[in-house]
Short mmCIF file of C-alpha atoms and ligand atoms in Angstrom, two decimals:
data_model
loop_
_atom_site.label_atom_id
_atom_site.label_comp_id
_atom_site.label_asym_id
_atom_site.label_seq_id
_atom_site.Cartn_x
_atom_site.Cartn_y
_atom_site.Cartn_z
CA MET F 1 13.77 9.53 31.15
CA ALA F 2 14.55 10.90 27.64
CA ASP F 3 14.24 8.62 24.61
CA GLU F 4 17.98 8.39 24.03
CA GLU F 5 18.61 7.17 27.57
CA ILE F 6 17.44 3.70 26.61
CA ALA F 7 20.38 2.13 24.82
CA LEU F 8 19.74 -0.25 21.94
CA SER F 9 22.32 -3.04 21.86
CA ASP F 10 23.19 -5.05 18.73
CA LYS F 11 21.40 -8.06 20.14
CA GLU F 12 18.27 -6.05 20.91
CA PHE F 13 18.26 -4.49 17.44
CA ASP F 14 18.56 -7.98 15.92
CA ARG F 15 15.65 -9.25 18.00
CA ILE F 16 13.49 -6.32 16.91
CA ARG F 17 14.49 -6.82 13.28
CA ASP F 18 13.58 -10.48 13.53
CA ARG F 19 10.12 -9.78 15.03
CA ILE F 20 9.09 -7.13 12.46
CA TYR F 21 10.35 -9.40 9.66
CA GLN F 22 8.32 -12.31 11.02
CA ILE F 23 5.16 -10.22 11.36
CA ALA F 24 5.24 -7.84 8.39
CA GLY F 25 8.06 -9.05 6.13
CA ILE F 26 9.86 -5.74 6.68
CA SER F 27 13.67 -6.03 6.50
CA LEU F 28 15.21 -3.26 8.59
CA GLY F 29 18.72 -2.30 7.54
CA GLU F 30 21.45 -0.98 9.83
CA ALA F 31 20.61 2.55 8.65
CA LYS F 32 17.23 2.31 10.44
CA ARG F 33 18.83 1.75 13.85
CA VAL F 34 18.44 5.29 15.23
CA LEU F 35 14.90 5.54 13.91
CA VAL F 36 13.91 2.22 15.46
CA ALA F 37 15.41 3.24 18.82
CA SER F 38 13.59 6.55 18.89
CA ARG F 39 10.21 5.20 17.77
CA LEU F 40 10.21 2.22 20.13
CA ALA F 41 11.69 4.06 23.13
CA LYS F 42 8.39 5.91 23.53
CA ILE F 43 6.50 2.63 23.74
CA VAL F 44 9.07 1.04 26.08
CA ARG F 45 8.70 3.98 28.47
CA ALA F 46 4.91 4.02 28.21
CA LYS F 47 4.92 0.34 29.21
CA ASN F 48 7.24 1.09 32.16
CA LEU F 49 9.81 -1.35 30.83
CA ASP F 50 13.51 -0.75 31.40
CA SER F 51 15.05 -2.00 28.16
CA PHE F 52 14.35 -3.01 24.58
CA ASP F 53 15.10 -6.60 25.61
CA SER F 54 12.28 -6.57 28.13
CA TYR F 55 10.02 -5.02 25.46
CA VAL F 56 10.75 -7.88 23.03
CA ASP F 57 10.17 -10.38 25.87
CA PHE F 58 6.85 -8.64 26.49
CA LEU F 59 5.96 -8.88 22.77
CA ASP F 60 6.83 -12.58 22.77
CA ARG F 61 5.09 -13.60 25.97
CA ARG F 62 2.36 -11.23 27.10
CA ALA F 63 1.47 -8.78 24.37
CA SER F 64 -2.12 -8.51 23.15
CA ASP F 65 -2.92 -8.20 19.44
CA LYS F 66 -3.28 -4.48 20.05
CA ASP F 67 0.22 -4.26 21.57
CA LYS F 68 1.64 -6.11 18.56
CA GLN F 69 -0.18 -3.73 16.24
CA VAL F 70 1.34 -0.74 18.07
CA PHE F 71 4.78 -2.31 17.46
CA VAL F 72 4.07 -2.74 13.73
CA ASN F 73 2.57 0.74 13.36
CA ALA F 74 5.68 2.23 14.97
CA LEU F 75 8.01 0.61 12.46
CA THR F 76 6.29 1.30 9.13
CA THR F 77 7.34 4.11 6.82
CA ASN F 78 4.28 5.86 5.44
CA LEU F 79 5.63 8.53 3.10
CA THR F 80 3.17 9.22 0.28
CA ARG F 81 1.53 12.06 -1.61
CA PHE F 82 -1.23 12.82 -4.13
CA TYR F 83 -0.29 12.08 -7.76
CA ARG F 84 3.03 10.54 -6.68
CA GLU F 85 4.76 9.08 -9.77
CA ASP F 86 2.08 10.60 -11.94
CA HIS F 87 2.98 8.66 -15.10
CA HIS F 88 1.16 5.70 -13.49
CA PHE F 89 -2.10 7.65 -13.39
CA ASP F 90 -1.68 8.76 -17.02
CA HIS F 91 -1.21 5.12 -17.97
CA LEU F 92 -4.17 4.02 -15.85
CA VAL F 93 -6.43 6.59 -17.53
CA GLY F 94 -5.39 5.26 -20.97
CA TYR F 95 -5.98 1.67 -19.88
CA VAL F 96 -9.35 2.32 -18.23
CA GLY F 97 -10.32 4.30 -21.36
CA GLN F 98 -10.12 0.98 -23.24
CA LEU F 99 -12.17 -0.81 -20.57
CA VAL F 100 -14.81 1.91 -20.66
CA THR F 101 -15.51 1.10 -24.31
CA ASN F 102 -14.99 -2.62 -23.82
CA PRO F 103 -15.65 -3.69 -20.20
CA ARG F 104 -13.88 -6.84 -19.09
CA HIS F 105 -16.46 -8.00 -16.52
CA LYS F 106 -20.08 -7.46 -15.59
CA SER F 107 -21.31 -7.70 -12.02
CA SER F 108 -24.34 -9.78 -11.05
CA ASN F 109 -26.69 -6.80 -11.51
CA GLY F 110 -25.48 -6.39 -15.10
CA ARG F 111 -23.42 -3.24 -14.51
CA PRO F 112 -19.87 -3.17 -15.91
CA ARG F 113 -17.40 -3.93 -13.14
CA LEU F 114 -14.08 -2.23 -12.35
CA ARG F 115 -11.90 -3.21 -9.40
CA ILE F 116 -8.63 -1.61 -8.35
CA TRP F 117 -6.54 -2.51 -5.30
CA SER F 118 -4.11 -0.11 -3.65
CA ALA F 119 -2.00 -2.47 -1.51
CA GLY F 120 0.07 -0.53 1.03
CA CYS F 121 -2.05 2.60 0.61
CA SER F 122 -0.65 4.46 3.65
CA THR F 123 -2.80 7.51 4.49
CA GLY F 124 -4.90 7.22 1.33
CA GLN F 125 -3.37 9.67 -1.13
CA GLU F 126 -2.70 6.88 -3.65
CA PRO F 127 -6.21 5.35 -3.83
CA TYR F 128 -7.85 8.79 -3.78
CA THR F 129 -5.63 9.86 -6.67
CA ILE F 130 -6.80 6.78 -8.58
CA ALA F 131 -10.42 7.77 -7.91
CA MET F 132 -9.89 11.43 -8.82
CA ALA F 133 -7.96 10.70 -12.01
CA LEU F 134 -10.56 8.22 -13.24
CA MET F 135 -13.75 10.02 -12.22
CA GLN F 136 -12.55 13.32 -13.71
CA LYS F 137 -11.87 11.64 -17.04
CA PHE F 138 -14.73 9.12 -17.13
CA PRO F 139 -17.90 10.45 -15.41
CA GLN F 140 -19.75 7.45 -16.90
CA LEU F 141 -18.05 5.29 -14.24
CA LYS F 142 -20.77 6.61 -11.89
CA GLY F 143 -23.06 4.03 -13.45
CA TRP F 144 -20.52 1.24 -13.03
CA ASP F 145 -19.88 -1.21 -10.26
CA PHE F 146 -16.57 0.54 -9.55
CA ARG F 147 -14.73 -0.05 -6.24
CA ILE F 148 -11.26 0.70 -4.97
CA LEU F 149 -9.92 -1.53 -2.23
CA ALA F 150 -7.23 0.21 -0.16
CA THR F 151 -5.27 -1.76 2.43
CA ASP F 152 -2.27 -1.37 4.70
CA VAL F 153 -0.69 -3.30 7.57
CA ASP F 154 -0.62 -0.10 9.65
CA THR F 155 -4.01 0.46 11.29
CA ASP F 156 -3.26 4.11 12.16
CA VAL F 157 -2.82 5.10 8.52
CA ILE F 158 -5.94 3.20 7.47
CA ALA F 159 -7.99 5.16 10.02
CA LYS F 160 -6.60 8.46 8.69
CA ALA F 161 -7.16 7.40 5.09
CA ALA F 162 -10.81 6.59 5.72
CA LEU F 163 -11.43 10.16 6.94
CA GLY F 164 -10.05 11.63 3.71
CA ILE F 165 -9.01 14.83 5.52
CA TYR F 166 -5.63 16.42 4.78
CA PRO F 167 -3.75 19.62 5.55
CA ALA F 168 -4.18 22.08 2.65
CA GLY F 169 -0.39 21.98 2.15
CA GLU F 170 -0.79 18.48 0.67
CA LEU F 171 -2.24 20.10 -2.46
CA GLU F 172 0.99 21.97 -3.24
CA GLY F 173 2.32 20.89 -6.60
CA LEU F 174 -1.08 19.76 -7.89
CA SER F 175 -2.58 21.46 -10.93
CA ARG F 176 -5.48 23.85 -10.36
CA GLU F 177 -7.87 21.27 -11.83
CA GLN F 178 -6.55 18.53 -9.53
CA ALA F 179 -6.72 20.75 -6.42
CA ALA F 180 -10.24 21.95 -7.27
CA VAL F 181 -11.66 18.49 -6.51
CA PHE F 182 -11.05 18.89 -2.75
CA GLU F 183 -13.53 20.51 -0.40
CA LYS F 184 -12.23 23.28 1.86
CA MET F 185 -13.05 22.77 5.54
CA PRO F 186 -13.63 25.60 8.03
CA ASP F 187 -10.48 24.62 9.98
CA GLY F 188 -8.24 25.11 6.90
CA ASN F 189 -7.93 21.41 6.07
CA VAL F 190 -9.25 19.93 2.84
CA ARG F 191 -11.41 16.86 2.37
CA VAL F 192 -11.93 14.38 -0.44
CA PRO F 193 -15.58 14.72 -1.51
CA VAL F 194 -18.00 12.05 -0.36
CA ALA F 195 -18.70 10.79 -3.90
CA LEU F 196 -15.05 9.73 -4.15
CA ARG F 197 -14.84 8.45 -0.56
CA ASN F 198 -17.84 6.25 -1.31
CA LEU F 199 -15.86 4.36 -3.96
CA MET F 200 -13.39 3.18 -1.32
CA THR F 201 -13.13 0.24 0.99
CA PHE F 202 -10.30 0.79 3.48
CA LYS F 203 -9.13 -2.29 5.38
CA PRO F 204 -6.13 -3.34 7.44
CA LEU F 205 -4.34 -6.13 5.58
CA ASN F 206 -0.89 -7.60 6.08
CA LEU F 207 0.58 -8.71 2.76
CA MET F 208 2.36 -11.48 4.68
CA GLY F 209 -0.93 -13.01 5.87
CA ASP F 210 -4.20 -14.20 4.36
CA TRP F 211 -5.86 -11.99 1.78
CA PRO F 212 -9.59 -12.29 2.44
CA LEU F 213 -10.59 -10.40 -0.68
CA LYS F 214 -12.42 -11.03 -3.88
CA GLY F 215 -10.66 -10.71 -7.21
CA PRO F 216 -10.15 -10.48 -10.01
CA PHE F 217 -8.71 -6.96 -10.12
CA ASP F 218 -8.29 -4.84 -13.22
CA ALA F 219 -5.26 -3.18 -11.67
CA ILE F 220 -3.17 -3.43 -8.52
CA PHE F 221 -1.04 -0.59 -7.19
CA CYS F 222 1.66 -1.76 -4.81
CA ARG F 223 4.12 1.07 -4.88
CA ASN F 224 7.00 1.72 -2.52
CA VAL F 225 5.96 -1.18 -0.30
CA THR F 226 8.02 -4.19 -1.46
CA ILE F 227 11.10 -1.99 -1.22
CA TYR F 228 11.06 -2.95 2.48
CA PHE F 229 10.93 -6.70 1.69
CA ASP F 230 13.75 -9.08 0.76
CA ARG F 231 13.82 -10.73 -2.68
CA PRO F 232 12.06 -14.01 -1.78
CA THR F 233 9.30 -12.08 0.01
CA GLN F 234 8.88 -9.72 -2.95
CA THR F 235 8.62 -12.66 -5.34
CA ARG F 236 5.97 -14.35 -3.22
CA VAL F 237 3.89 -11.16 -3.07
CA PHE F 238 4.17 -10.55 -6.84
CA GLU F 239 3.15 -14.15 -7.52
CA ARG F 240 0.09 -13.74 -5.34
CA PHE F 241 -0.82 -10.49 -7.15
CA GLY F 242 -0.56 -12.41 -10.41
CA GLU F 243 -3.21 -14.86 -9.21
CA LEU F 244 -5.66 -11.96 -8.79
CA LEU F 245 -4.96 -10.31 -12.15
CA PRO F 246 -6.46 -11.67 -15.39
CA ASP F 247 -4.47 -11.46 -18.60
CA GLY F 248 -4.14 -7.84 -19.72
CA ALA F 249 -4.60 -6.36 -16.22
CA TYR F 250 -1.86 -4.19 -14.69
CA LEU F 251 0.46 -4.11 -11.71
CA TYR F 252 2.05 -0.76 -10.84
CA ILE F 253 5.07 -0.81 -8.53
CA GLY F 254 7.32 1.90 -7.05
CA HIS F 255 10.03 3.83 -8.87
CA SER F 256 12.93 2.01 -7.20
CA GLU F 257 11.35 -1.45 -7.33
CA ASN F 258 11.59 -4.08 -10.05
CA MET F 259 10.66 -7.68 -10.62
CA ARG F 260 11.78 -10.53 -12.82
CA SER F 261 8.61 -10.10 -14.77
CA ALA F 262 8.67 -12.91 -17.32
CA SER F 263 9.10 -15.78 -14.85
CA LEU F 264 6.24 -14.35 -12.78
CA GLY F 265 3.88 -14.08 -15.75
CA PHE F 266 4.08 -10.36 -16.47
CA SER F 267 5.54 -8.29 -19.28
CA LEU F 268 7.13 -4.92 -18.64
CA GLU F 269 5.10 -2.30 -20.45
CA GLY F 270 6.47 0.99 -19.17
CA LYS F 271 8.55 2.33 -16.31
CA THR F 272 7.48 0.13 -13.34
CA ILE F 273 4.25 -0.84 -15.17
CA TYR F 274 3.66 -4.58 -15.63
CA ARG F 275 0.97 -6.22 -17.74
CA ARG F 276 -0.31 -9.61 -16.71
CA ASN F 277 0.67 -12.01 -19.45
CA VAL F 278 0.48 -15.67 -18.57
CA GLN F 279 2.12 -16.66 -21.89
CA GLU F 280 5.30 -14.92 -20.69
CA ARG F 281 5.60 -17.34 -17.82
CA MET F 282 5.27 -20.34 -20.14
CA ARG F 283 7.85 -18.87 -22.52
CA ALA F 284 10.24 -18.16 -19.63
CA ALA F 285 9.83 -21.71 -18.33
CA ARG F 286 10.78 -23.28 -21.71
C1 SAM X 1 6.07 4.31 1.73
S1 SAM X 1 4.42 3.82 1.97
C2 SAM X 1 3.82 3.80 0.29
C3 SAM X 1 2.47 4.41 0.15
C4 SAM X 1 1.93 4.49 -1.28
N1 SAM X 1 1.76 3.18 -1.84
C5 SAM X 1 2.82 5.32 -2.15
O1 SAM X 1 3.58 4.80 -2.98
O2 SAM X 1 2.80 6.55 -2.00
C6 SAM X 1 4.59 2.08 2.33
C7 SAM X 1 3.39 1.47 3.02
O3 SAM X 1 3.52 0.04 3.00
C8 SAM X 1 2.96 -0.45 4.18
N2 SAM X 1 3.43 -1.83 4.44
C9 SAM X 1 4.65 -2.23 4.86
N3 SAM X 1 4.66 -3.56 5.07
C10 SAM X 1 3.43 -4.03 4.76
C11 SAM X 1 2.81 -5.32 4.78
N4 SAM X 1 3.47 -6.39 5.18
N5 SAM X 1 1.52 -5.41 4.41
C12 SAM X 1 0.82 -4.31 4.02
N6 SAM X 1 1.35 -3.06 3.98
C13 SAM X 1 2.64 -2.91 4.35
C14 SAM X 1 3.39 0.55 5.23
O4 SAM X 1 2.58 0.52 6.39
C15 SAM X 1 3.29 1.87 4.47
O5 SAM X 1 2.10 2.55 4.73
#
């Protein structure tokens, strides 16, 4: 049976939309209908089910956590690339430059501490770009307690990200200096060097669920993720980010995203760059 032979009715599409919204906060618009049908048809056939309705019944009644994860992984959009929206990395380098001379925190062993979270990191290009941009500019960070937490709801992309292996074509558009960081592999792929991979902690994490992680963070990148959420969901996520960011720390969001910064305790500092500023929230509340 070919994928398109399984018809997706309005009611079935609504049920699927409801389930992915409940699990991952993702709001699927009408425009995603064909994509949803083609991605899920493969799973429906693999499960020997005869319709999308029976697949949703299966998800509701019998599915294991693994089955539910397969459903989520099938419906995420993972587009990303190295140095995407590169003005963010220029800004980050300027900001971390200030921290390098005047560290905000020390860890228990006395080393200066730097923590960055890439939330919705997809296949890893974003957190690795953070690492490359900072380590190229500030080699002294080698002596720091510097970690990058990289999380995503999609377990497939997290597994790929942790490997740090990419087709060489991913380096197109990078400067010679940026591309030179990667190691060439015998099979033609390229790999992020181990020194940069060692800065990373990759973990599955659903922004709709608990966040079992330790703040505070000096910066959070959550770019091109909340675009899939509705307004109330976005606001809740931004508020929770705020709780993990001390005054003066930064939140970077995607080029087509925005937030009502003042009421959430941030001030807009550049294109899609928000500085944590608790005073703003008090001013906005007056
Ligand atoms: C378009 S990619 C963005 C990747 C990267 N941040 C960038 O800007 O290049 C969006 C990512 O958000 C993830 N995502 C969607 N809903 C999520 C949720 N509820 N919790 C965590 N990640 C989520 C998707 O799995 C996907 O990998």
